[in-house]
Amino acid sequence: MNLRELSSLLGLSQTTVSRALNGYKDVSEATRARVLAAAKAHEYRPNTRAQALATGRSRAIGHVIPKISTHAMVNPIFADFIAGAGETYSQAGYEMLISVVDVDDEARAYRSIKARGLVDGLIVSAPRMNDPRIELLDEIGLPYAVHGRATGTERPYSWLDVNNRRAFSRAAEFLLDLGHRRIALINGHEEMDFAHRRRQGLEMALAARGLAPDPALMRQDEMTEGYGYRAAREMLAMPDPPTAFLVSSVICMLGVRRAVEEIGLTLGREVSAITHDDQLSYLRDDGPVPAFTATRSSVREAGQRLARMVLERIDAPDAPHRHELLEAELIIGRSTGPAPS
Amino acid sequence: MNLRELSSLLGLSQTTVSRALNGYKDVSEATRARVLAAAKAHEYRPNTRAQALATGRSRAIGHVIPKISTHAMVNPIFADFIAGAGETYSQAGYEMLISVVDVDDEARAYRSIKARGLVDGLIVSAPRMNDPRIELLDEIGLPYAVHGRATGTERPYSWLDVNNRRAFSRAAEFLLDLGHRRIALINGHEEMDFAHRRRQGLEMALAARGLAPDPALMRQDEMTEGYGYRAAREMLAMPDPPTAFLVSSVICMLGVRRAVEEIGLTLGREVSAITHDDQLSYLRDDGPVPAFTATRSSVREAGQRLARMVLERIDAPDAPHRHELLEAELIIGRSTGPAPS
DNA sequence: GGCGAAGTCCAAAGCGCTTTGGTGTTGCCT
DNA sequence: AGGCAACACCAAAGCGCTTTGGACTTCGCC
């Protein structure tokens, strides 16, 4: 069933039917009701491709996944973020387009996406410091919103971020209050903006107490369980081991717990640890008292809100840029306790 | 730059330019070269929406994510699967469209996707037993391929699946050979086809040795770390506890390990466990000897192959259905050992 | 009675591509 | 010389929608 069929069936012009369906003013309520009823009865849906061609808007938002190499890691938060964004899109009548793109081909991919008219806007994820994509997208003229921030970028852009610095400084303060002095950081890659900020948060908290950060207690890598395990294992074997860990992801945290327990210690007793918890649905740590003390912020909700933000930019490309800074909640679980004396 | 501009710039008709770009025969090699060069120089890309409208093909594949409720779990394999499929699509010049859809609205969503001409084909994931979607899609007339199988469905359809039954029966045999007799199963929801088959695999192996399955040793639930922990914990506290576990996902397995170690036992010594390992990129268990004995099969590769399969169905909708049954590799790690006597 | 303003409706153009059904030109063969 | 392919190109229609720029009624008002 297409518009022509529907309108000839109703004895009306395509114009009138189209305007009736799209809520225009100049069609009588009586015919509008007739049109709506007929459309429903025949399950008419406008062909999106034709609509897009006619309006110049595709009602789709793109998410680009940079592919580093064949064996590159997929970001574990990806699924929950997508789920959140997808909910917003479907409510707004938008589709979500995912492009897997070679990382050294990214610029060309963005230009191509624009030229082919695939999407009305983009989500930029995992920004690095001085991320070139922001300037690129401005130049191309494609509305976008960034999940995170890009330290070093001067130009204004719309973003949504967790207050990573504050989250990790609060977590560090909490550990310092418990008497911990040697606090290790098991971080993600620090060219990632979020990781950079988390380290700053820890260092700020240390500085406020007159403590100097110890480079030997800071690690950065891809955030796998094995990395968390190895990092914790190695640091705990040092002559002057840390008594507490700040960990950048629950997945790493699982490895940290394993390392701690393997040498006969217990989290929350001899060793404390706080993780950042994105509330990934398959790793949720609920229950009356959560296992892990954590700085918690739902990445799914971030997806929802960021989706809304990019839709706003599409509707009003010249509006001033908006920023949302989500404060992570500090959830006290069983993985922290007073520093051993 | 669009086709009209490009062709007037070349002094050729749109027809000729279009045919030159699309590799048709009736254009001289000289002009074809000219056209190609100009297209490259001006970074011309055909507008996908117009192309789709003209050809009736959208060059996009849809993946539908059923949303159960606001707090529903996102499938942890989703990200890696998508990454695999996305690679194939981008090589083939296809886009990937993701739709988050209310689960009780799924039928309407599929019809709508078809009517709006959004995609040329679909991937069906997480099939349940007697999954109604297969018949629905046949009726709608949308090419598709299924990730997994749907026990109870009579009609032919294209699928790719891991040989779950064989994988788990082999794993069980391995445990039986090590002397284990009480083998517990920590499974996913058994209305999911894969979970159903895994249980069958275990039961077949038991039956072959004249052993009866013990319902007290079988659990099914959403596969989280916490579920793995609780299930193992409870079963290990039974008067006649299992000496081995068959676990349906690495995430659960992490919980199982925690439960085992918490009561002072060691995996691979007093208690053995084998997990299915989808080789999720953020949970990869490499190293010379992997921590977990596992039935291993890359879900990313599954994504690549299934994507290829749906593309084939689009190109030849009347070709006989194809099936791919991937055999999981049994990887011997450190989580299994002889049964304690 | 005439006129302007609403109120309804419509024909046709246009979005940027593909494809059909040609036309005109060569070159070869008889 | 005539006929016929083969070759290289093109005008125009069409994909299914939206939107522009009217056209035709009806109504109220001077």
PDB file of C-alpha atoms (C1' of nucleotides) in Angstrom, chain A residues 3 15 18-19 22 24 44 51, chain D residues 15-22:
ATOM      1  CA  LEU A   3       0.319   6.843  -1.044  1.00  0.00           C
ATOM      2  CA  THR A  15      -1.450  15.986  -1.599  1.00  0.00           C
ATOM      3  CA  SER A  18      -0.136  13.410   2.698  1.00  0.00           C
ATOM      4  CA  ARG A  19      -1.103  16.620   4.447  1.00  0.00           C
ATOM      5  CA  ASN A  22       1.323  14.848   8.501  1.00  0.00           C
ATOM      6  CA  TYR A  24      -1.172  20.046   8.317  1.00  0.00           C
ATOM      7  CA  TYR A  44      -0.155   2.199   5.383  1.00  0.00           C
ATOM      8  CA  GLN A  51      10.180  10.382   2.368  1.00  0.00           C
TER       9      GLN A  51
ATOM     10  C1'  DC D  15      10.630   5.077  -7.783  1.00  0.00           C
ATOM     11  C1'  DG D  16       6.976   7.207  -3.553  1.00  0.00           C
ATOM     12  C1'  DC D  17       6.911  10.794  -1.239  1.00  0.00           C
ATOM     13  C1'  DT D  18       6.550  16.352  -0.016  1.00  0.00           C
ATOM     14  C1'  DT D  19       5.588  20.926  -1.203  1.00  0.00           C
ATOM     15  C1'  DT D  20       4.587  24.901  -4.054  1.00  0.00           C
ATOM     16  C1'  DG D  21       1.339  27.572  -6.021  1.00  0.00           C
ATOM     17  C1'  DG D  22      -2.787  27.716  -7.271  1.00  0.00           C
TER      18       DG D  22
END
